[in-house]
Amino acid sequence: MGEFSRSIASLTAEMLACNTLEKAQAYLQSLNEPISLHSYIAGSFKAWDAGSTSSVDSFEPKTGRLIAKIPNTSEADVELAIHHAKLAFPTWSKTPRSHRSDCLRRIANLIQENRELLAVWESIDQGKTLERAQVEVDRAVSNFSYFSTYILHEQTPARMIDATSTSASVLTYEHRSPAGVFALISPWNMPLYLLTWKIAPCLAFGCTAVAKPSEITSITAFLLTAIIHESEILPPGVLNLVLGDGPTTGAALVASPNIAGVSFTGGTATGIALRKATAHQIGKHLSLELGGKNPLLLFSDALVPTPDHPAPLPHFAALAAAAAFTNQGEICLCTSRVYVQEASYPAFLATFAAHVRATYAPGTTPAMGALASRAHYDKVRGYLALAEREGATFEVGGVPPEEPEGGGYWVGPVVLTGVRGGSAVLREEIFGPVVVVVPFGSEEEGVRLANGSGYGLAAVVVTRDGGRMRRVGEAMEAGVVWVNGWLQRELVLQGGWVGV
Ligand code: NDP
């Protein structure tokens, strides 16, 4: 086992003992200062000194209090982490798949064993409810267990080239080999779940990793490395963690010529910056999962009761609400524009608004916690103030106060109508509990409105007409299309058409 300084060891032990919200809150209350999180390089946590290292403050969204300090890992230390990941690569990439599979399965088990405490810290750090955090920890378990078996059964395409008068037939096949060290950069909305969705396939396929979570939500990434460190499952250098902000730590990681590829999930503007920053490094792999302004298109045919579907209106109103407000709307795949066919518009809006009011009061349901940061609160509030200035109707909710009440970043659900066509509220990603409802007439108009944003991440089509499912589903300019459902996901799906 690598060096594990006593103070860091006791910090992680204390945090890992907090398996209820009450225990974690009591622990935080008992401290005289915020928790210091640490980067993890070559099998050791790296101690740092707040006097000499620049750092980032991390606040608890539900209360607004300072709970943690994160070092801005320097370019030199980022390069050190990459260096050790590179040293670990030749051996790890040649480690038999069966062994890598076993390592991933054991990590899945460890996350499962630590489910409650990881969910507790995720809820405290990100603002989400404990119930939502538990769902995401379960998905983190699935990330490791899925790829632990996937690599054992991976297939590769093979094709024949016909014989010609001058040559025999030729068998061609695709061979994939581990590329090297990957930079894994994740956002703040589903911290553990999204980071493990990068770590698991990276390690499964024989690459080594330098991971950087968002500076706003680094706690569960730190705890995950502590749990893996204690288990001694991975050789030093295979998984490294560098904490810090995007411009300092993230940018240094992406720019390094020793990084073979970058797997990034985050905002579109950052994605563009990453593409520019790596444009000259032609061999560098770049995977970008960016923002969304996702439509839900509801056709009147779906609301006709049938013997096996006697109450479609409340059912689909609940579906649209879940798609809009799960995790406070802080999921890239959340619906933020609901288009409803004119004949059903009044009935749908009334049922939808009543359901949202009854179900999504902040803090009272599994779906709604506090927004992740003060900066994000201000951003969401800015869009709502704009909607008000532009004369939109708040069917549910309103503009939150400039200074968050009680210090926490709470914003209740907002349903808007009467938003003007070109408004930024309808065009730009708000990434909060805000949804705009708009009527449409013909199928063609609905498709045009749904496709009328610069994004193309996901869409939902609600119809019970089989022909329309395919016709409209395939006309959606989106990477993933759900029909009569939302958020079901096959982990290796790169985009496609999901019918339920
Ligand atoms: P950001 O783009 O601001 O940040 C994402 C990550 O990139 C963070 O770790 C951030 O670090 C880091 N980063 C920022 N600047 C740089 C840089 N110059 N070089 C390298 N890394 C950098 O996104 P948010 O964290 O605000 O997350 C919200 C966004 O993520 C939304 O747009 C959402 O739609 C999108 N998202 C997309 C998903 C998808 O699968 N398509 C899923 C989930 C979210 P730091 O925060 O420390 O500055």
Short mmCIF file of C-alpha atoms in Angstrom, two decimals, residues 237-478:
data_model
loop_
_atom_site.label_atom_id
_atom_site.label_comp_id
_atom_site.label_asym_id
_atom_site.label_seq_id
_atom_site.Cartn_x
_atom_site.Cartn_y
_atom_site.Cartn_z
CA GLY A 237 -1.16 4.68 -10.77
CA VAL A 238 -4.06 2.90 -12.48
CA LEU A 239 -6.60 5.33 -11.01
CA ASN A 240 -5.57 8.85 -10.02
CA LEU A 241 -7.70 11.74 -8.82
CA VAL A 242 -6.79 15.39 -9.28
CA LEU A 243 -9.00 17.90 -7.51
CA GLY A 244 -9.31 21.51 -8.55
CA ASP A 245 -11.07 23.96 -10.77
CA GLY A 246 -11.52 23.74 -14.53
CA PRO A 247 -9.26 26.56 -15.67
CA THR A 248 -6.32 25.38 -13.47
CA THR A 249 -6.48 21.62 -13.00
CA GLY A 250 -8.89 20.62 -15.78
CA ALA A 251 -7.15 22.66 -18.44
CA ALA A 252 -3.70 21.29 -17.47
CA LEU A 253 -5.03 17.75 -17.66
CA VAL A 254 -6.62 18.21 -21.07
CA ALA A 255 -3.58 19.99 -22.54
CA SER A 256 -0.98 17.42 -21.53
CA PRO A 257 0.60 15.69 -24.53
CA ASN A 258 0.76 12.53 -22.39
CA ILE A 259 -3.00 12.21 -22.30
CA ALA A 260 -4.22 9.81 -25.00
CA GLY A 261 -7.87 10.81 -24.72
CA VAL A 262 -10.35 12.98 -22.89
CA SER A 263 -13.77 11.83 -21.80
CA PHE A 264 -15.68 14.94 -20.83
CA THR A 265 -19.22 15.52 -19.58
CA GLY A 266 -20.23 19.08 -18.92
CA GLY A 267 -21.42 22.31 -20.45
CA THR A 268 -21.37 23.06 -24.17
CA ALA A 269 -19.13 26.14 -23.79
CA THR A 270 -16.50 24.05 -21.95
CA GLY A 271 -16.82 21.34 -24.59
CA ILE A 272 -16.05 23.89 -27.31
CA ALA A 273 -13.07 25.14 -25.28
CA LEU A 274 -11.77 21.57 -24.96
CA ARG A 275 -12.10 20.97 -28.68
CA LYS A 276 -10.14 24.15 -29.41
CA ALA A 277 -7.52 23.32 -26.77
CA THR A 278 -6.87 19.90 -28.31
CA ALA A 279 -7.35 20.72 -32.01
CA HIS A 280 -3.60 20.66 -32.68
CA GLN A 281 -3.16 17.30 -30.93
CA ILE A 282 -4.63 15.36 -33.80
CA GLY A 283 -4.16 11.91 -32.25
CA LYS A 284 -5.97 12.75 -29.00
CA HIS A 285 -9.36 11.06 -28.57
CA LEU A 286 -12.08 13.47 -27.47
CA SER A 287 -15.49 12.39 -26.25
CA LEU A 288 -17.88 15.23 -25.41
CA GLU A 289 -21.23 14.73 -23.63
CA LEU A 290 -22.69 18.23 -23.46
CA GLY A 291 -25.78 20.18 -22.57
CA GLY A 292 -29.38 19.84 -23.65
CA LYS A 293 -32.63 21.78 -24.07
CA ASN A 294 -34.73 18.72 -24.44
CA PRO A 295 -38.27 18.69 -25.84
CA LEU A 296 -41.21 16.50 -24.96
CA LEU A 297 -43.78 16.28 -27.76
CA LEU A 298 -47.22 15.15 -26.64
CA PHE A 299 -49.86 14.19 -29.24
CA SER A 300 -53.57 14.21 -28.45
CA ASP A 301 -53.96 10.59 -29.54
CA ALA A 302 -52.03 9.55 -26.41
CA LEU A 303 -54.69 11.00 -24.12
CA VAL A 304 -57.63 8.93 -25.42
CA PRO A 305 -58.51 6.40 -22.69
CA THR A 306 -58.37 2.73 -23.68
CA PRO A 307 -59.28 -0.40 -21.70
CA ASP A 308 -55.63 -1.09 -20.86
CA HIS A 309 -54.85 2.63 -20.32
CA PRO A 310 -57.95 4.13 -18.67
CA ALA A 311 -56.32 7.33 -17.30
CA PRO A 312 -53.66 8.49 -19.75
CA LEU A 313 -53.84 12.20 -18.88
CA PRO A 314 -52.58 11.95 -15.26
CA HIS A 315 -50.13 9.26 -16.33
CA PHE A 316 -48.45 11.38 -19.01
CA ALA A 317 -48.67 14.56 -16.91
CA ALA A 318 -46.73 12.67 -14.22
CA LEU A 319 -44.23 11.45 -16.84
CA ALA A 320 -43.64 15.00 -18.11
CA ALA A 321 -43.23 16.27 -14.54
CA ALA A 322 -40.73 13.56 -13.65
CA ALA A 323 -38.80 14.31 -16.84
CA ALA A 324 -38.70 18.01 -15.96
CA PHE A 325 -38.12 18.02 -12.20
CA THR A 326 -36.15 14.91 -11.22
CA ASN A 327 -32.97 16.00 -9.44
CA GLN A 328 -34.26 19.63 -9.51
CA GLY A 329 -34.00 19.54 -13.31
CA GLU A 330 -30.24 19.12 -12.98
CA ILE A 331 -29.95 16.20 -15.37
CA CYS A 332 -28.71 16.87 -18.88
CA LEU A 333 -31.54 14.64 -20.18
CA CYS A 334 -34.31 16.50 -18.32
CA THR A 335 -37.18 17.87 -20.37
CA SER A 336 -37.28 21.67 -20.41
CA ARG A 337 -39.76 22.28 -23.26
CA VAL A 338 -43.14 20.53 -23.35
CA TYR A 339 -45.08 20.83 -26.62
CA VAL A 340 -48.73 19.78 -26.40
CA GLN A 341 -51.13 19.37 -29.31
CA GLU A 342 -53.69 22.20 -29.23
CA ALA A 343 -56.81 20.08 -28.61
CA SER A 344 -55.31 18.68 -25.41
CA TYR A 345 -53.44 21.79 -24.27
CA PRO A 346 -55.91 23.22 -21.68
CA ALA A 347 -56.63 19.86 -20.03
CA PHE A 348 -52.97 18.85 -20.02
CA LEU A 349 -51.78 22.18 -18.60
CA ALA A 350 -54.31 22.09 -15.76
CA THR A 351 -53.49 18.48 -14.82
CA PHE A 352 -49.75 19.00 -15.21
CA ALA A 353 -49.65 22.17 -13.10
CA ALA A 354 -51.77 20.58 -10.36
CA HIS A 355 -49.53 17.50 -10.30
CA VAL A 356 -46.36 19.61 -10.12
CA ARG A 357 -47.75 21.75 -7.28
CA ALA A 358 -48.81 18.67 -5.33
CA THR A 359 -45.71 16.56 -5.91
CA TYR A 360 -42.58 18.68 -6.34
CA ALA A 361 -42.40 21.00 -3.33
CA PRO A 362 -38.65 21.30 -2.61
CA GLY A 363 -37.33 18.98 0.06
CA THR A 364 -40.56 17.04 0.46
CA THR A 365 -40.29 14.42 -2.28
CA PRO A 366 -37.61 12.19 -3.71
CA ALA A 367 -37.32 14.48 -6.70
CA MET A 368 -36.47 17.95 -5.44
CA GLY A 369 -33.46 19.09 -3.46
CA ALA A 370 -31.56 22.39 -3.48
CA LEU A 371 -29.62 23.70 -6.50
CA ALA A 372 -25.96 22.76 -6.50
CA SER A 373 -24.30 26.13 -5.97
CA ARG A 374 -24.91 29.81 -5.41
CA ALA A 375 -23.66 30.55 -8.93
CA HIS A 376 -26.20 28.13 -10.33
CA TYR A 377 -28.98 29.60 -8.15
CA ASP A 378 -28.13 33.03 -9.59
CA LYS A 379 -28.15 31.64 -13.13
CA VAL A 380 -31.55 29.96 -12.77
CA ARG A 381 -32.94 33.05 -11.04
CA GLY A 382 -31.64 35.21 -13.90
CA TYR A 383 -33.65 33.22 -16.46
CA LEU A 384 -36.78 33.40 -14.31
CA ALA A 385 -36.39 37.18 -13.89
CA LEU A 386 -36.02 37.42 -17.67
CA ALA A 387 -39.20 35.38 -18.18
CA GLU A 388 -41.03 37.74 -15.83
CA ARG A 389 -39.72 40.83 -17.64
CA GLU A 390 -40.77 39.34 -20.97
CA GLY A 391 -44.32 38.83 -19.71
CA ALA A 392 -44.39 35.03 -19.44
CA THR A 393 -47.07 33.48 -17.21
CA PHE A 394 -45.90 31.55 -14.12
CA GLU A 395 -48.46 28.72 -13.98
CA VAL A 396 -46.46 27.29 -11.05
CA GLY A 397 -43.76 29.03 -9.00
CA GLY A 398 -42.16 32.43 -9.39
CA VAL A 399 -38.86 34.29 -9.36
CA PRO A 400 -36.86 33.28 -6.27
CA PRO A 401 -35.44 36.02 -4.03
CA GLU A 402 -32.09 37.59 -4.93
CA GLU A 403 -30.64 36.42 -1.61
CA PRO A 404 -31.54 32.76 -0.99
CA GLU A 405 -33.91 32.44 1.94
CA GLY A 406 -32.28 30.70 4.92
CA GLY A 407 -28.96 30.54 3.06
CA GLY A 408 -29.72 27.36 1.03
CA TYR A 409 -30.08 27.43 -2.74
CA TRP A 410 -33.74 26.32 -2.87
CA VAL A 411 -35.84 26.95 -5.96
CA GLY A 412 -39.32 25.49 -6.25
CA PRO A 413 -40.67 24.01 -9.48
CA VAL A 414 -41.57 26.53 -12.19
CA VAL A 415 -44.01 25.96 -15.07
CA LEU A 416 -44.07 28.76 -17.63
CA THR A 417 -46.46 29.51 -20.50
CA GLY A 418 -46.63 32.44 -22.89
CA VAL A 419 -42.86 32.50 -23.37
CA ARG A 420 -42.10 34.34 -26.60
CA GLY A 421 -40.66 32.26 -29.44
CA GLY A 422 -37.13 33.68 -29.59
CA SER A 423 -36.67 34.04 -25.83
CA ALA A 424 -33.47 32.80 -24.25
CA VAL A 425 -35.73 31.03 -21.75
CA LEU A 426 -36.87 28.79 -24.59
CA ARG A 427 -33.52 28.54 -26.40
CA GLU A 428 -30.82 28.20 -23.73
CA GLU A 429 -30.13 25.45 -21.22
CA ILE A 430 -31.29 26.58 -17.74
CA PHE A 431 -30.48 23.24 -16.06
CA GLY A 432 -32.89 23.80 -13.20
CA PRO A 433 -36.51 23.11 -12.18
CA VAL A 434 -38.00 25.17 -15.00
CA VAL A 435 -40.20 23.93 -17.82
CA VAL A 436 -41.96 25.83 -20.59
CA VAL A 437 -45.28 24.53 -21.98
CA VAL A 438 -46.22 25.46 -25.56
CA PRO A 439 -49.18 24.40 -27.77
CA PHE A 440 -48.69 23.12 -31.32
CA GLY A 441 -51.07 22.25 -34.17
CA SER A 442 -49.94 19.80 -36.83
CA GLU A 443 -47.38 17.01 -36.51
CA GLU A 444 -45.07 18.97 -38.80
CA GLU A 445 -45.27 22.03 -36.58
CA GLY A 446 -44.61 19.96 -33.45
CA VAL A 447 -41.52 18.39 -35.02
CA ARG A 448 -40.27 21.79 -36.20
CA LEU A 449 -40.70 23.37 -32.75
CA ALA A 450 -39.11 20.42 -30.97
CA ASN A 451 -36.11 20.51 -33.29
CA GLY A 452 -35.82 24.29 -33.09
CA SER A 453 -32.96 24.52 -30.61
CA GLY A 454 -29.23 24.41 -31.09
CA TYR A 455 -29.02 21.32 -28.89
CA GLY A 456 -29.70 17.71 -29.81
CA LEU A 457 -29.21 15.59 -26.73
CA ALA A 458 -32.54 13.90 -26.02
CA ALA A 459 -36.25 14.04 -26.79
CA VAL A 460 -39.47 12.40 -25.61
CA VAL A 461 -42.37 11.60 -27.92
CA VAL A 462 -45.74 10.74 -26.38
CA THR A 463 -48.14 9.02 -28.74
CA ARG A 464 -49.98 5.73 -28.96
CA ASP A 465 -49.97 5.73 -32.75
CA GLY A 466 -47.43 3.14 -33.90
CA GLY A 467 -46.69 4.85 -37.22
CA ARG A 468 -46.17 8.20 -35.50
CA MET A 469 -43.83 6.64 -32.94
CA ARG A 470 -41.38 5.77 -35.68
CA ARG A 471 -42.07 8.70 -38.00
CA VAL A 472 -41.76 11.41 -35.34
CA GLY A 473 -39.20 9.50 -33.27
CA GLU A 474 -36.88 9.27 -36.25
CA ALA A 475 -37.52 12.92 -37.17
CA MET A 476 -36.28 14.10 -33.78
CA GLU A 477 -32.83 15.66 -34.08
CA ALA A 478 -31.63 14.15 -30.82
#
